[in-house]
Short mmCIF file of C-alpha atoms in Angstrom, two decimals:
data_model
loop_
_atom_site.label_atom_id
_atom_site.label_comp_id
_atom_site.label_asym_id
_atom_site.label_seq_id
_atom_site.Cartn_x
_atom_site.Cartn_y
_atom_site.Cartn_z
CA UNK B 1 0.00 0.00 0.00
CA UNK B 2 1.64 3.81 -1.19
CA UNK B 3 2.19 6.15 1.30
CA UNK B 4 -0.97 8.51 1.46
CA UNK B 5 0.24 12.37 0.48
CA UNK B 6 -0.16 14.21 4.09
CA UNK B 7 -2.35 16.90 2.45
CA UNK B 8 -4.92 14.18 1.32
CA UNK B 9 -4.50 12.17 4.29
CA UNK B 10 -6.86 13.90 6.50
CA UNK B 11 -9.81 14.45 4.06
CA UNK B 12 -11.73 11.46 4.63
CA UNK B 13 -11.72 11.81 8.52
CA UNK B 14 -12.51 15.39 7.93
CA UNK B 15 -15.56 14.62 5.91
CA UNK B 16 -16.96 11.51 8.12
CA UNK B 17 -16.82 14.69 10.94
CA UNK B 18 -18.32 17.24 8.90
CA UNK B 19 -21.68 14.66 8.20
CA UNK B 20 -21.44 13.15 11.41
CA UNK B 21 -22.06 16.64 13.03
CA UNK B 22 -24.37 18.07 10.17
CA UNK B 23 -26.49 15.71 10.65
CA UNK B 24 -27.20 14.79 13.90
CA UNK B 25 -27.18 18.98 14.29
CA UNK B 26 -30.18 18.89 11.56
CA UNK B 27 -31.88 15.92 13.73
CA UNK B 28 -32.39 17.35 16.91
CA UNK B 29 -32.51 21.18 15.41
CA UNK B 30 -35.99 19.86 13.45
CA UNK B 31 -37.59 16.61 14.06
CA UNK B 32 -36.81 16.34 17.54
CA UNK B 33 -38.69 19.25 18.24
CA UNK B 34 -41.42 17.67 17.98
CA UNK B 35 -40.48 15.09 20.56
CA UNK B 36 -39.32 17.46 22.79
CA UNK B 37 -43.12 18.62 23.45
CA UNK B 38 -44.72 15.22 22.76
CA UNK B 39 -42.35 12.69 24.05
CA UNK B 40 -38.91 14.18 26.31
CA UNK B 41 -37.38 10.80 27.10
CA UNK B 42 -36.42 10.81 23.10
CA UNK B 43 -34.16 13.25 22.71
CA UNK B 44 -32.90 12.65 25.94
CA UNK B 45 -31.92 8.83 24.67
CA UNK B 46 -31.03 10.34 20.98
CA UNK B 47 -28.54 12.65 23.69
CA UNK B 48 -27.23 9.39 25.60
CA UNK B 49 -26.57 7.40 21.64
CA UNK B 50 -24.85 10.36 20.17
CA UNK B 51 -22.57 11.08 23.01
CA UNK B 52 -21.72 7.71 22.70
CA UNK B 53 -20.62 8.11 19.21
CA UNK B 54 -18.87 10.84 19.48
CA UNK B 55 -16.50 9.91 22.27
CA UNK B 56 -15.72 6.30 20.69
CA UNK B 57 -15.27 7.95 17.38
CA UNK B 58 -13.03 10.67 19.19
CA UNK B 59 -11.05 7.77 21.11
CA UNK B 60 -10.28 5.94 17.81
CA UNK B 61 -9.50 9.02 16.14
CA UNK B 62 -6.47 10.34 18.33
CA UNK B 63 -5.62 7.52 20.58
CA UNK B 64 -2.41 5.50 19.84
CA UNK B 65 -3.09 2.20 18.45
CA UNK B 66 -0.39 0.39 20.04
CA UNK B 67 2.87 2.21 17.93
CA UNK B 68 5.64 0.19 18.96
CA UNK B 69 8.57 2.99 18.99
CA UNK B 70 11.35 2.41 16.47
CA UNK B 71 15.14 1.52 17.38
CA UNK B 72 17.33 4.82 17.90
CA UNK B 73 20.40 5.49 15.77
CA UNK B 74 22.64 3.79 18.24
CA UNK B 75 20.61 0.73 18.52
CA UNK B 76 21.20 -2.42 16.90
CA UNK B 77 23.58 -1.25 14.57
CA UNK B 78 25.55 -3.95 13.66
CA UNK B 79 22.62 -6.70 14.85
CA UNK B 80 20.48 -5.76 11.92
CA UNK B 81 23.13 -7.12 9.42
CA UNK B 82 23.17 -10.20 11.17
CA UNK B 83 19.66 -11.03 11.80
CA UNK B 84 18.17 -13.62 10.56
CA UNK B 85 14.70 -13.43 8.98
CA UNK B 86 12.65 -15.21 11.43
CA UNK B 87 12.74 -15.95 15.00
CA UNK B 88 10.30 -18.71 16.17
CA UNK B 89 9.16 -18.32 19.40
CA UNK B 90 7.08 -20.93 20.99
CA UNK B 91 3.55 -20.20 22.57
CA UNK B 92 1.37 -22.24 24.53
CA UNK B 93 2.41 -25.29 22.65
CA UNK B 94 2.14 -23.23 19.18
CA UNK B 95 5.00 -22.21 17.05
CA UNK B 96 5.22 -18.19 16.20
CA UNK B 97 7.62 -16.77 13.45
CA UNK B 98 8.10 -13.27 14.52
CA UNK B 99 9.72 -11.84 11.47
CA UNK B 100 12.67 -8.90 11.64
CA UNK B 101 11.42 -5.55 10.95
CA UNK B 102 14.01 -3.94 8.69
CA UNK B 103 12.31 -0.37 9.21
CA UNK B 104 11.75 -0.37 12.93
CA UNK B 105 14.76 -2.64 13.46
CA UNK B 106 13.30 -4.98 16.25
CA UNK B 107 11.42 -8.51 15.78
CA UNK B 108 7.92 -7.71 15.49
CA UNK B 109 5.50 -9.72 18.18
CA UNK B 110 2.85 -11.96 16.57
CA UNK B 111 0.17 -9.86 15.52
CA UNK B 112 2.13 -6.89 15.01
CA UNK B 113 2.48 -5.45 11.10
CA UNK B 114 4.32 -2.47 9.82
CA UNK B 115 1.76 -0.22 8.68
CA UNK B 116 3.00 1.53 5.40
CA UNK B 117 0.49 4.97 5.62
CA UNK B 118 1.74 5.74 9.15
CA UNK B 119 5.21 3.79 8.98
CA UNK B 120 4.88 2.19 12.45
CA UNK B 121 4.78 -0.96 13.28
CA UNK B 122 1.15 -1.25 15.27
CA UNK B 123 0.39 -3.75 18.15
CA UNK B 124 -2.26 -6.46 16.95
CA UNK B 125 -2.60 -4.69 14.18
CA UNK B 126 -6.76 -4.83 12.17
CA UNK B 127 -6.55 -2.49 9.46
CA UNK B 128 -6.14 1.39 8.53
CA UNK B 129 -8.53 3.61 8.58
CA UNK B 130 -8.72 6.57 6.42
CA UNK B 131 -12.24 7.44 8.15
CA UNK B 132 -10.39 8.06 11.25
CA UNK B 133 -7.27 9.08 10.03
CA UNK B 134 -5.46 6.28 12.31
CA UNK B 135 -4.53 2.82 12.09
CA UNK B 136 -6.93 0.41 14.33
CA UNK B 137 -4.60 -1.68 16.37
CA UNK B 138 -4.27 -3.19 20.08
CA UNK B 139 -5.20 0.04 21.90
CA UNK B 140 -8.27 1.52 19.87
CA UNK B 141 -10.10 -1.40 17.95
CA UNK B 142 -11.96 -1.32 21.31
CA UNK B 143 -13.20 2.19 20.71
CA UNK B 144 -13.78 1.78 17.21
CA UNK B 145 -16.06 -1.33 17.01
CA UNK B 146 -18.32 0.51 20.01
CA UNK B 147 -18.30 3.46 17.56
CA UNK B 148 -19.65 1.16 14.49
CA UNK B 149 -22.09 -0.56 17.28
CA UNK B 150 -23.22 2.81 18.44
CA UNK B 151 -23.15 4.55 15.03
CA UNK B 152 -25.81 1.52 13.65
CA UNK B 153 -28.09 2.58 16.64
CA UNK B 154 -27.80 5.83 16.03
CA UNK B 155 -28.66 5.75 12.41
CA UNK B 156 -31.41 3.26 13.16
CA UNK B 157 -33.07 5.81 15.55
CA UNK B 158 -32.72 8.49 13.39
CA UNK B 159 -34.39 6.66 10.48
CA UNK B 160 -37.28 5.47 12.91
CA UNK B 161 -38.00 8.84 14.83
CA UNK B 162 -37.76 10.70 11.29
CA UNK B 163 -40.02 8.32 9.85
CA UNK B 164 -42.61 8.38 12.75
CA UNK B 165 -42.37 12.01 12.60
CA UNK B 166 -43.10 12.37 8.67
CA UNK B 167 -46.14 9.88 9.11
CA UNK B 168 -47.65 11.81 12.15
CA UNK B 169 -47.32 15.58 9.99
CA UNK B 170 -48.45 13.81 6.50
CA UNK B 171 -50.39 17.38 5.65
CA UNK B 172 -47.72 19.47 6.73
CA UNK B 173 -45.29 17.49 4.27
CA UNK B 174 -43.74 20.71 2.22
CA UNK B 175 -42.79 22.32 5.33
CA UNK B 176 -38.94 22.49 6.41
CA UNK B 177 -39.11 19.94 9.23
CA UNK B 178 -40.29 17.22 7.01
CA UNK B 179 -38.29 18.01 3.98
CA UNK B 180 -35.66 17.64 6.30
CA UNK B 181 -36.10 14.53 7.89
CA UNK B 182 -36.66 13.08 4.13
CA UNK B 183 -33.37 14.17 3.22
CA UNK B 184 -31.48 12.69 6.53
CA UNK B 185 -33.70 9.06 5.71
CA UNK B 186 -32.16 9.31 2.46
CA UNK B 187 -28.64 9.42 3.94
CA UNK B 188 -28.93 6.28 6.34
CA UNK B 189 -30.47 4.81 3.33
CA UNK B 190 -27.01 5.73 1.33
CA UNK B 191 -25.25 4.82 4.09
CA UNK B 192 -26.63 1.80 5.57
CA UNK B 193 -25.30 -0.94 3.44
CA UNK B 194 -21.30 0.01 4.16
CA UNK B 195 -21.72 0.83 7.41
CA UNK B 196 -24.21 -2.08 8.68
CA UNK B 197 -22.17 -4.41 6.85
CA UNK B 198 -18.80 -3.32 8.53
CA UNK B 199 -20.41 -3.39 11.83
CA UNK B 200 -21.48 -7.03 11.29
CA UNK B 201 -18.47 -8.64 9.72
CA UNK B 202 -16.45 -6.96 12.98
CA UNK B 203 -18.97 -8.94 15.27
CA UNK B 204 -17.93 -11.75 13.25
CA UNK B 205 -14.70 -11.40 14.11
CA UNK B 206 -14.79 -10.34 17.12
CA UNK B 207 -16.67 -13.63 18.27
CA UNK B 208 -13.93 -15.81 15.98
CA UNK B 209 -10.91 -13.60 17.94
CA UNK B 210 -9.60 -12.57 14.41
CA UNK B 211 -8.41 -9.03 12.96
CA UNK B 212 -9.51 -7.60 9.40
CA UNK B 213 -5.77 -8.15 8.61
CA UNK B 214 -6.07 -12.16 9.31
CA UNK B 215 -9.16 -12.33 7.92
CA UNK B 216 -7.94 -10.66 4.13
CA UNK B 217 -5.41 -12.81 4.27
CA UNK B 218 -6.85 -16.21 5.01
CA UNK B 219 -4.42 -16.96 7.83
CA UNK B 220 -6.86 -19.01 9.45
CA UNK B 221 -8.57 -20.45 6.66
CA UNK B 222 -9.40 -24.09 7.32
CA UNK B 223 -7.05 -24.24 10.25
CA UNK B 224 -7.14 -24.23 13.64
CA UNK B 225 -6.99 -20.56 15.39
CA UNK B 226 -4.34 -21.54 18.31
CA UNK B 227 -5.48 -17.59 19.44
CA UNK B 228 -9.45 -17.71 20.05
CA UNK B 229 -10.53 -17.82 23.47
CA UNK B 230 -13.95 -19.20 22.53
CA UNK B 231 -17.01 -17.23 21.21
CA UNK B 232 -17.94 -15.80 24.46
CA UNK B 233 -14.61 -15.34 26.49
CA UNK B 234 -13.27 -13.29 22.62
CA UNK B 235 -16.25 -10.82 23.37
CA UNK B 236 -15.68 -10.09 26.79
CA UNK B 237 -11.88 -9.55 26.21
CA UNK B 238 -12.41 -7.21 23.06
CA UNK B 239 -14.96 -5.38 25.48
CA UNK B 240 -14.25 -5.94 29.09
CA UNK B 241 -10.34 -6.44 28.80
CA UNK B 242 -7.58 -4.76 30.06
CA UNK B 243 -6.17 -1.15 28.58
CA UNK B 244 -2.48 -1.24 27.82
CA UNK B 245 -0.12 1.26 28.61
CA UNK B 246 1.39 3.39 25.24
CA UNK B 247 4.37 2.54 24.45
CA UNK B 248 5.42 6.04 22.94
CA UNK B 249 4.82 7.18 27.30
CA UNK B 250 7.03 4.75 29.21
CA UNK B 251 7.66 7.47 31.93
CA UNK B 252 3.90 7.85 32.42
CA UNK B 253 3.44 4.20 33.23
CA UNK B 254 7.09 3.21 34.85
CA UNK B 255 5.96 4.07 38.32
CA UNK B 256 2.57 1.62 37.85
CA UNK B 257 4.85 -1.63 37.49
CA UNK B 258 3.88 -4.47 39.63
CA UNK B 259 5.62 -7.18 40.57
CA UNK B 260 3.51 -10.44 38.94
CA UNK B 261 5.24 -13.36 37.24
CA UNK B 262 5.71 -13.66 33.38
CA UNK B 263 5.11 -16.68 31.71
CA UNK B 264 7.80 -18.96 30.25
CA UNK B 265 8.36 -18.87 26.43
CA UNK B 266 10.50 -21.36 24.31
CA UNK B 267 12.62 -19.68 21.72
CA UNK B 268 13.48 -22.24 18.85
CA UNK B 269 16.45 -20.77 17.02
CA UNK B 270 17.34 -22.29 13.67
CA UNK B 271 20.57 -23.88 14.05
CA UNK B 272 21.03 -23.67 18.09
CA UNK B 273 19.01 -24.16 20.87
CA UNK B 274 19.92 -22.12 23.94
CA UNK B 275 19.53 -21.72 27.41
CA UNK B 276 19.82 -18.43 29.01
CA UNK B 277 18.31 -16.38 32.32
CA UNK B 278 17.51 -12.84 32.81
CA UNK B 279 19.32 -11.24 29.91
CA UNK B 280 20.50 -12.25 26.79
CA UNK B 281 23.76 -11.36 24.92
CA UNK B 282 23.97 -10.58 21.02
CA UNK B 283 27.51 -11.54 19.00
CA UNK B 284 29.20 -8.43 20.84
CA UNK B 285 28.80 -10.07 24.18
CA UNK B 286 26.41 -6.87 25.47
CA UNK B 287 23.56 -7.84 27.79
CA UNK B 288 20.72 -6.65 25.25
CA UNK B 289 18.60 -5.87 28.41
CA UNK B 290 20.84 -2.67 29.50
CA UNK B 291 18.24 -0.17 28.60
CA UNK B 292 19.85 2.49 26.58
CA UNK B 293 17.02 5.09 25.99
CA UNK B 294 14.27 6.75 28.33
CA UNK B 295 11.43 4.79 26.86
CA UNK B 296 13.04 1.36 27.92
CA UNK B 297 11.99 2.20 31.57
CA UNK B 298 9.44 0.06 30.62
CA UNK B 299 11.74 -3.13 30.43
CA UNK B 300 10.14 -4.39 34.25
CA UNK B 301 6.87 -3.02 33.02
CA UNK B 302 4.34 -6.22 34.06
CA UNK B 303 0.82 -5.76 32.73
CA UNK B 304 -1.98 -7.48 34.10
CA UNK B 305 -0.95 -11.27 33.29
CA UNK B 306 2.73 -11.12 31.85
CA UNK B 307 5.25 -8.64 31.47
CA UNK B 308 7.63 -7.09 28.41
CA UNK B 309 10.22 -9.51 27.37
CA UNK B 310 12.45 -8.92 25.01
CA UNK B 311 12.34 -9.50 21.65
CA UNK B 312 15.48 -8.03 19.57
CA UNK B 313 19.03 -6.44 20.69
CA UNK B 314 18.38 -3.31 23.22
CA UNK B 315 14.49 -3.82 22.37
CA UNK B 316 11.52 -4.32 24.76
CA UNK B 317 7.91 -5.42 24.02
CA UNK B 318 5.21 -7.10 25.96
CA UNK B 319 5.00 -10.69 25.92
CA UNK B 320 1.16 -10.37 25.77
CA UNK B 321 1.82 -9.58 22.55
CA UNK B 322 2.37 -13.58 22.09
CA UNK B 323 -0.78 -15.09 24.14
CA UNK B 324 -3.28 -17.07 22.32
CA UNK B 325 -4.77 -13.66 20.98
CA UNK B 326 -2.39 -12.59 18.72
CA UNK B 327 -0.77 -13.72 15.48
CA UNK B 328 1.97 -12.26 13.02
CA UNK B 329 0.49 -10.32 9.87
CA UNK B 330 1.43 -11.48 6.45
CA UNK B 331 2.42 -8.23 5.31
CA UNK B 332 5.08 -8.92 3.45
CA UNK B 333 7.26 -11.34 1.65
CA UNK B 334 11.08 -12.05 2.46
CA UNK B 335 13.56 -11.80 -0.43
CA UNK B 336 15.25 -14.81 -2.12
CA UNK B 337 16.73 -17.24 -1.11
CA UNK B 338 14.96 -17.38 1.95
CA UNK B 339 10.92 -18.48 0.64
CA UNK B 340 7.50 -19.21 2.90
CA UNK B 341 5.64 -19.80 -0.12
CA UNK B 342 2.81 -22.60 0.52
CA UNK B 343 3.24 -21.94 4.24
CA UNK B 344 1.95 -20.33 7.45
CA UNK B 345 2.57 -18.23 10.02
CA UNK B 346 1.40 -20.94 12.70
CA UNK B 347 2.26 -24.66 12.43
CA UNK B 348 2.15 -27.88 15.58
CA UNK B 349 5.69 -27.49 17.01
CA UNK B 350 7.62 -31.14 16.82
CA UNK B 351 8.39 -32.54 20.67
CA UNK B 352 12.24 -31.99 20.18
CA UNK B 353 14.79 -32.73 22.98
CA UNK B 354 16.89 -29.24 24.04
CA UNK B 355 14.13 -27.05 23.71
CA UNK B 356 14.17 -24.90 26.88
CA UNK B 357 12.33 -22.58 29.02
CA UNK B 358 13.17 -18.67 29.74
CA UNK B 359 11.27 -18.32 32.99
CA UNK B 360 11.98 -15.07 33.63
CA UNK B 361 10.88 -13.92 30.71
CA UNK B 362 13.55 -12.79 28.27
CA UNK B 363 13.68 -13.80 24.71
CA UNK B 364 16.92 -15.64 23.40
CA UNK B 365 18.08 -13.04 20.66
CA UNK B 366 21.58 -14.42 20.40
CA UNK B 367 20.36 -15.97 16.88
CA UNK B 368 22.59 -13.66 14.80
CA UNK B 369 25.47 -14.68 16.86
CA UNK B 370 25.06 -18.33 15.62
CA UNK B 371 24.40 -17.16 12.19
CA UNK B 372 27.72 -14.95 11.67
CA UNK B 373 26.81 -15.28 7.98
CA UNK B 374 23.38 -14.62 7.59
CA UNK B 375 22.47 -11.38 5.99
CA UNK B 376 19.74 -8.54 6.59
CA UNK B 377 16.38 -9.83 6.04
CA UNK B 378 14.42 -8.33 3.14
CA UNK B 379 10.63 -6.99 3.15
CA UNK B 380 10.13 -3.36 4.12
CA UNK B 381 8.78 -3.86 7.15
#
């Protein structure tokens, strides 16, 4: 996907505003007079669903999506040219490839893409939107699928109450009030197809724990989804679960740290297996969990059921990011020789002798070191 030009970005957001507003201001400004003599309680509950809108629409506007910050200059400098591709990380039994980014410089969790329009790389990444101006990731899909579930019920009560109104004023039809009301049923009419359909096929997912980016890309198709909690448990995390901190503000959250227990995760390396705890050392023999710039005061961060590990040199990201609820996007393809065609993301691990354990939580990233030859991996991120 090109990079959108900056002056163009910000029309469609800027036009999903300007008829949000319009609209709803033409509602209540003429139909809903009438219901403000007649019946109160409706524009009253019209109030309640278009506050609603607003702030989830707001809230997935300007709130970070989950941008995972990119290396500084003095980071991994040398690493990059001797990281491999791939690093497979295993998961509750499941083997992850969490592929290099060569744009942020740091092994992207599963579920995490590089976004090409806003050129981050965006925790459990769904999709772009040019609606909202912002990419849709770990942070914000929250806020956006309660804006398309309150933005249906909106529309459907302005369509109802506009109708009811038109019917009850039949020989007063040529007046404003009416002609209005006619003209905001004929934009829910326009607009109900794209936006009742988008609201539904995100309750789909939602219910199947799946992103749009997953689901474009058939990552699950006819396979088993080693990241769905169930129907019911994948609702109530999507709407009941827990806010994570912004990476881009590690001072903000640095003093909230608790002190809970990560959870182990095997590290299969291609040509070694290894055994390390606490830190882990590139090819230069530096611990890679020295933090070396403000934001990695997050390195102890521990969110509610696991904390950041570590996933390239002088890099920290939360291990969350590789529970059952997350996968790697397929956004890209690596460069020759090194081919996934005709494979996934996600395969049964074999029960292999060696394979060990990094209870306290950091990531083996001394892969390079055991690859001395292997060049930069390819795919812009």
């Amino acid at each position: 996907m090109p990079k959108c030009d900056m002056k163009t970005r910000y029309i469609p957001a800027t036009f999903a505003w300007i008829l949000l507003l319009s609209t709803t201001f033409l509602f209540f400004f003429y139909p809903c007079q009438y219901y403000l003599k007649s019946h109160p309680w409706v524009p009253a509950y019209q109030g309640v669903i278009t506050f609603f809108v607003l702030a989830n629409f707001s809230l997935a506007t300007f709130m970070d999506p989950g941008v995972i910050p990119k290396a500084s200059p003095d980071e991994d400098r040398e690493e990059e040219f001797r990281a491999p591709l791939y690093k497979n990380a295993e998961i509750n039994g499941i083997t992850v490839k969490m592929k290099w980014c060569v744009t942020c410089k740091f092994y992207r969790p599963p579920r995490c893409s590089h976004c090409s329009v806003c050129n981050h790389c965006i925790e459990t990444f769904d999709h772009h939107c040019p609606w909202v101006n912002n990419c849709i990731g770990r942070r914000n899909y929250r806020f956006f699928f309660f804006f398309l579930v309150s933005l249906s019920i909106h529309m459907l009560s302005i369509f109802s109450l506009c109708l009811f109104y038109i019917l009850k004023i039949t020989p007063n039809i040529r007046d404003t009030p009416p002609i209005v009301a006619m003209v905001l049923m004929a934009i829910v009419i326009i607009l109900a197809i794209p936006i009742f359909g988008l609201t539904g096929f995100h309750m789909v997912l939602v219910s199947r724990g799946r992103t749009t980016n997953e689901q474009v890309t058939g990552k699950f198709k006819g396979g088993y989804n080693p990241f769905s909690r169930g129907c019911w448990h994948n609702c109530c995390y999507t709407q009941c679960g827990p806010q994570y901190p912004s990476l881009l503000k590690p001072e903000k959250y640095a003093a909230r740290r608790s002190h809970k227990d990560g959870q182990g995760i095997s590290v299969i390396t291609t040509e070694r297996r290894t055994n390390q705890q606490g830190g882990s050392m590139r090819g230069n023999n530096t611990p890679a969990n020295v933090p070396r710039s403000p934001r990695e005061t997050l390195k102890n961060y521990y969110d509610r059921d696991n904390r950041h590990t570590q996933l390239s040199p002088g890099r920290e990201c939360s291990d969350t990011d590789m529970e059952p609820q997350a996968s790697q996007s397929q956004d890209c393809e690596p460069t020759p020789p090194l081919q996934r065609h005709n494979s996934t993301n996600f395969y049964l691990p074999q029960v292999e002798a060696g394979v060990s354990n990094l209870n306290n939580g950091a990531i083996v990233t001394g892969a390079s070191a055991m690859m001395p030859n292997a060049g930069a991996g390819g795919g812009g991120g």
